[in-house]
Amino acid sequence: AVVTGSDHHKYAISDLCLIPRYAILDPALTVGLPPHITVETGMDALTHAVEAYLSRFYNTKQTRLLAEHAVVAIFTHLERAYRDGTKEKLLQAAFEIRDGTSLPDRAAMLQASFDAGAAFTRASVGNVHAIAHTLGGLYGVPHGLANAVLLPLVLEDYGKAAYPRLARLAALVGLKGESEESLAKA
């Protein structure tokens, strides 16, 4: 058989991503982890979801739905610790896990982490991860910690370009704002 140029099919990068359909997510395996590992892993998952959601390239309806699900699950977990939902309390909750043995919470976080990973596998990540990997490699900063520190700074730097999608995520988790900008900043 002769292969010609007309036989060639060009695949998009998003067609080549391997996203598992199934995973074994056993929360009992995570109970003995030190709290800082759990927190840093959660912040990494949140960063995956937010960056995938904001991605301009290879972002599909599926990646947006996975990212939305992950963000809602992570914020729901954090809000259980601090019901008033203010930014300061949510950030404090991220660094103070009150009940590290709650299997339902751990199961929800594992699912959120899986969903966020699937979203960013297809849509890719952005500047937060690029900088976090560099900090980790050069200075040994734990990846999740670097993401936690960098995420608000990079999102602020994105400015108005990120407001529509950030406002959507904020609304999904129940945050309030008078305008798209204030909702995005919340």
mmCIF file of C-alpha atoms in Angstrom:
data_model
loop_
_atom_site.group_PDB
_atom_site.id
_atom_site.type_symbol
_atom_site.label_atom_id
_atom_site.label_comp_id
_atom_site.label_asym_id
_atom_site.label_seq_id
_atom_site.Cartn_x
_atom_site.Cartn_y
_atom_site.Cartn_z
ATOM 1 C CA ALA A 1 0.000 0.000 0.000
ATOM 2 C CA VAL A 2 1.162 3.468 -0.835
ATOM 3 C CA VAL A 3 0.723 6.151 1.840
ATOM 4 C CA THR A 4 0.126 9.644 0.531
ATOM 5 C CA GLY A 5 -0.287 12.975 2.238
ATOM 6 C CA SER A 6 -4.053 12.697 1.867
ATOM 7 C CA ASP A 7 -3.990 9.555 4.070
ATOM 8 C CA HIS A 8 -2.441 11.454 6.948
ATOM 9 C CA HIS A 9 -4.698 12.547 9.811
ATOM 10 C CA LYS A 10 -3.398 15.329 11.976
ATOM 11 C CA TYR A 11 -4.338 14.854 15.619
ATOM 12 C CA ALA A 12 -4.823 17.721 18.002
ATOM 13 C CA ILE A 13 -2.761 17.543 21.164
ATOM 14 C CA SER A 14 -5.965 17.093 23.158
ATOM 15 C CA ASP A 15 -6.709 13.909 21.166
ATOM 16 C CA LEU A 16 -3.486 12.357 22.391
ATOM 17 C CA CYS A 17 -4.045 12.797 26.132
ATOM 18 C CA LEU A 18 -4.567 9.612 28.075
ATOM 19 C CA ILE A 19 -7.159 10.121 30.770
ATOM 20 C CA PRO A 20 -8.038 7.016 32.750
ATOM 21 C CA ARG A 21 -11.725 6.185 32.943
ATOM 22 C CA TYR A 22 -11.390 4.424 36.284
ATOM 23 C CA ALA A 23 -9.237 4.740 39.361
ATOM 24 C CA ILE A 24 -9.141 3.131 42.766
ATOM 25 C CA LEU A 25 -9.460 5.973 45.259
ATOM 26 C CA ASP A 26 -9.181 4.511 48.752
ATOM 27 C CA PRO A 27 -9.338 7.222 51.427
ATOM 28 C CA ALA A 28 -8.177 4.787 54.126
ATOM 29 C CA LEU A 29 -4.739 4.740 52.497
ATOM 30 C CA THR A 30 -4.362 8.490 53.112
ATOM 31 C CA VAL A 31 -5.322 8.667 56.798
ATOM 32 C CA GLY A 32 -1.776 8.230 58.076
ATOM 33 C CA LEU A 33 -0.313 11.000 55.925
ATOM 34 C CA PRO A 34 1.068 14.017 57.738
ATOM 35 C CA PRO A 35 -1.446 16.918 57.626
ATOM 36 C CA HIS A 36 0.897 19.143 55.599
ATOM 37 C CA ILE A 37 1.045 16.521 52.826
ATOM 38 C CA THR A 38 -2.750 16.372 52.710
ATOM 39 C CA VAL A 39 -3.037 20.158 52.604
ATOM 40 C CA GLU A 40 -0.343 20.578 49.965
ATOM 41 C CA THR A 41 -1.909 17.876 47.805
ATOM 42 C CA GLY A 42 -5.268 19.635 48.089
ATOM 43 C CA MET A 43 -3.727 22.944 47.041
ATOM 44 C CA ASP A 44 -2.057 21.245 44.083
ATOM 45 C CA ALA A 45 -5.436 19.788 43.054
ATOM 46 C CA LEU A 46 -7.133 23.179 43.422
ATOM 47 C CA THR A 47 -4.418 24.759 41.292
ATOM 48 C CA HIS A 48 -4.812 22.048 38.632
ATOM 49 C CA ALA A 49 -8.549 22.707 38.483
ATOM 50 C CA VAL A 50 -8.317 26.507 38.370
ATOM 51 C CA GLU A 51 -5.540 26.560 35.788
ATOM 52 C CA ALA A 52 -7.293 24.007 33.582
ATOM 53 C CA TYR A 53 -10.489 26.062 33.826
ATOM 54 C CA LEU A 54 -8.662 29.232 32.804
ATOM 55 C CA SER A 55 -6.690 27.566 30.001
ATOM 56 C CA ARG A 56 -7.146 29.132 26.592
ATOM 57 C CA PHE A 57 -5.847 26.078 24.763
ATOM 58 C CA TYR A 58 -7.400 22.631 24.425
ATOM 59 C CA ASN A 59 -10.103 23.541 26.917
ATOM 60 C CA THR A 60 -13.207 21.460 26.252
ATOM 61 C CA LYS A 61 -16.633 21.199 27.829
ATOM 62 C CA GLN A 62 -15.414 18.033 29.567
ATOM 63 C CA THR A 63 -12.354 19.739 31.067
ATOM 64 C CA ARG A 64 -14.458 22.666 32.286
ATOM 65 C CA LEU A 65 -16.974 20.306 33.926
ATOM 66 C CA LEU A 66 -14.210 18.299 35.608
ATOM 67 C CA ALA A 67 -12.524 21.474 36.832
ATOM 68 C CA GLU A 68 -15.813 22.913 38.125
ATOM 69 C CA HIS A 69 -16.568 19.679 39.983
ATOM 70 C CA ALA A 70 -13.110 19.654 41.557
ATOM 71 C CA VAL A 71 -13.265 23.302 42.654
ATOM 72 C CA VAL A 72 -16.719 22.861 44.174
ATOM 73 C CA ALA A 73 -15.649 19.687 46.005
ATOM 74 C CA ILE A 74 -12.491 21.271 47.404
ATOM 75 C CA PHE A 75 -14.275 24.435 48.541
ATOM 76 C CA THR A 76 -17.115 22.395 50.023
ATOM 77 C CA HIS A 77 -14.555 20.512 52.083
ATOM 78 C CA LEU A 78 -12.923 23.731 53.243
ATOM 79 C CA GLU A 79 -16.241 25.370 54.030
ATOM 80 C CA ARG A 80 -17.193 22.536 56.349
ATOM 81 C CA ALA A 81 -14.356 23.679 58.597
ATOM 82 C CA TYR A 82 -15.367 27.360 58.451
ATOM 83 C CA ARG A 83 -19.002 27.959 57.531
ATOM 84 C CA ASP A 84 -18.840 31.710 56.897
ATOM 85 C CA GLY A 85 -16.979 31.213 53.588
ATOM 86 C CA THR A 86 -14.781 34.326 53.736
ATOM 87 C CA LYS A 87 -11.560 34.215 51.777
ATOM 88 C CA GLU A 88 -9.474 34.512 54.942
ATOM 89 C CA LYS A 89 -11.290 31.645 56.676
ATOM 90 C CA LEU A 90 -11.087 29.412 53.606
ATOM 91 C CA LEU A 91 -7.346 30.010 53.345
ATOM 92 C CA GLN A 92 -6.973 29.335 57.061
ATOM 93 C CA ALA A 93 -8.910 26.083 56.648
ATOM 94 C CA ALA A 94 -6.512 25.026 53.907
ATOM 95 C CA PHE A 95 -3.686 25.172 56.413
ATOM 96 C CA GLU A 96 -5.550 23.717 59.407
ATOM 97 C CA ILE A 97 -7.149 20.382 58.751
ATOM 98 C CA ARG A 98 -9.357 19.770 61.752
ATOM 99 C CA ASP A 99 -10.383 16.184 61.089
ATOM 100 C CA GLY A 100 -7.724 14.349 59.146
ATOM 101 C CA THR A 101 -9.441 11.017 59.739
ATOM 102 C CA SER A 102 -12.780 11.852 58.076
ATOM 103 C CA LEU A 103 -13.025 9.190 55.369
ATOM 104 C CA PRO A 104 -15.923 10.894 53.520
ATOM 105 C CA ASP A 105 -13.950 14.149 53.330
ATOM 106 C CA ARG A 106 -10.837 12.306 52.208
ATOM 107 C CA ALA A 107 -12.828 10.363 49.589
ATOM 108 C CA ALA A 108 -14.287 13.625 48.253
ATOM 109 C CA MET A 109 -10.825 15.171 48.092
ATOM 110 C CA LEU A 110 -9.424 12.132 46.259
ATOM 111 C CA GLN A 111 -12.220 12.381 43.688
ATOM 112 C CA ALA A 112 -11.654 16.126 43.345
ATOM 113 C CA SER A 113 -7.937 15.549 42.878
ATOM 114 C CA PHE A 114 -8.623 12.923 40.204
ATOM 115 C CA ASP A 115 -11.087 15.226 38.402
ATOM 116 C CA ALA A 116 -8.670 18.167 38.547
ATOM 117 C CA GLY A 117 -5.863 15.973 37.219
ATOM 118 C CA ALA A 118 -8.039 14.758 34.352
ATOM 119 C CA ALA A 119 -8.988 18.353 33.521
ATOM 120 C CA PHE A 120 -5.436 19.636 33.467
ATOM 121 C CA THR A 121 -4.160 16.600 31.562
ATOM 122 C CA ARG A 122 -6.254 17.735 28.616
ATOM 123 C CA ALA A 123 -6.334 21.510 29.060
ATOM 124 C CA SER A 124 -2.813 21.950 30.478
ATOM 125 C CA VAL A 125 -1.717 24.120 33.344
ATOM 126 C CA GLY A 126 -0.357 27.629 33.381
ATOM 127 C CA ASN A 127 2.066 30.004 35.003
ATOM 128 C CA VAL A 128 1.406 28.899 38.577
ATOM 129 C CA HIS A 129 2.671 25.409 37.845
ATOM 130 C CA ALA A 130 5.512 26.651 35.687
ATOM 131 C CA ILE A 131 6.834 28.771 38.549
ATOM 132 C CA ALA A 132 6.038 26.160 41.232
ATOM 133 C CA HIS A 133 8.039 23.486 39.411
ATOM 134 C CA THR A 134 10.972 25.856 39.108
ATOM 135 C CA LEU A 135 10.858 26.749 42.822
ATOM 136 C CA GLY A 136 10.695 23.070 43.685
ATOM 137 C CA GLY A 137 13.622 22.185 41.484
ATOM 138 C CA LEU A 138 15.869 25.066 42.486
ATOM 139 C CA TYR A 139 14.997 25.459 46.167
ATOM 140 C CA GLY A 140 13.249 22.274 47.268
ATOM 141 C CA VAL A 141 9.939 24.042 47.965
ATOM 142 C CA PRO A 142 7.138 21.453 48.210
ATOM 143 C CA HIS A 143 4.998 21.637 45.075
ATOM 144 C CA GLY A 144 1.631 22.091 46.796
ATOM 145 C CA LEU A 145 3.031 24.797 49.072
ATOM 146 C CA ALA A 146 4.465 26.672 46.098
ATOM 147 C CA ASN A 147 1.082 26.438 44.359
ATOM 148 C CA ALA A 148 -0.730 27.743 47.456
ATOM 149 C CA VAL A 149 1.553 30.774 47.645
ATOM 150 C CA LEU A 150 1.638 31.482 43.914
ATOM 151 C CA LEU A 151 -1.999 30.907 42.905
ATOM 152 C CA PRO A 152 -3.436 34.167 44.286
ATOM 153 C CA LEU A 153 -0.469 36.188 43.006
ATOM 154 C CA VAL A 154 -0.637 34.818 39.471
ATOM 155 C CA LEU A 155 -4.440 35.088 39.307
ATOM 156 C CA GLU A 156 -4.166 38.718 40.372
ATOM 157 C CA ASP A 157 -1.592 39.267 37.633
ATOM 158 C CA TYR A 158 -3.970 37.756 35.034
ATOM 159 C CA GLY A 159 -6.349 40.593 35.925
ATOM 160 C CA LYS A 160 -9.399 41.274 33.785
ATOM 161 C CA ALA A 161 -8.624 38.460 31.356
ATOM 162 C CA ALA A 162 -9.465 35.895 34.053
ATOM 163 C CA TYR A 163 -12.473 37.664 35.599
ATOM 164 C CA PRO A 164 -15.267 35.926 33.650
ATOM 165 C CA ARG A 165 -14.117 32.398 34.430
ATOM 166 C CA LEU A 166 -13.017 33.169 37.986
ATOM 167 C CA ALA A 167 -16.390 34.823 38.623
ATOM 168 C CA ARG A 168 -18.105 31.660 37.383
ATOM 169 C CA LEU A 169 -16.050 29.491 39.756
ATOM 170 C CA ALA A 170 -16.713 31.877 42.649
ATOM 171 C CA ALA A 171 -20.457 31.760 41.987
ATOM 172 C CA LEU A 172 -20.370 27.958 41.866
ATOM 173 C CA VAL A 173 -18.905 27.795 45.364
ATOM 174 C CA GLY A 174 -21.332 30.352 46.740
ATOM 175 C CA LEU A 175 -19.096 33.402 47.031
ATOM 176 C CA LYS A 176 -20.737 36.796 46.572
ATOM 177 C CA GLY A 177 -19.784 39.912 44.667
ATOM 178 C CA GLU A 178 -21.415 43.081 43.342
ATOM 179 C CA SER A 179 -19.730 42.830 39.932
ATOM 180 C CA GLU A 180 -17.862 40.298 37.836
ATOM 181 C CA GLU A 181 -14.597 41.808 39.079
ATOM 182 C CA SER A 182 -15.526 41.644 42.767
ATOM 183 C CA LEU A 183 -16.858 38.115 42.355
ATOM 184 C CA ALA A 184 -13.667 37.039 40.577
ATOM 185 C CA LYS A 185 -11.534 38.605 43.311
ATOM 186 C CA ALA A 186 -13.593 36.843 46.000
#
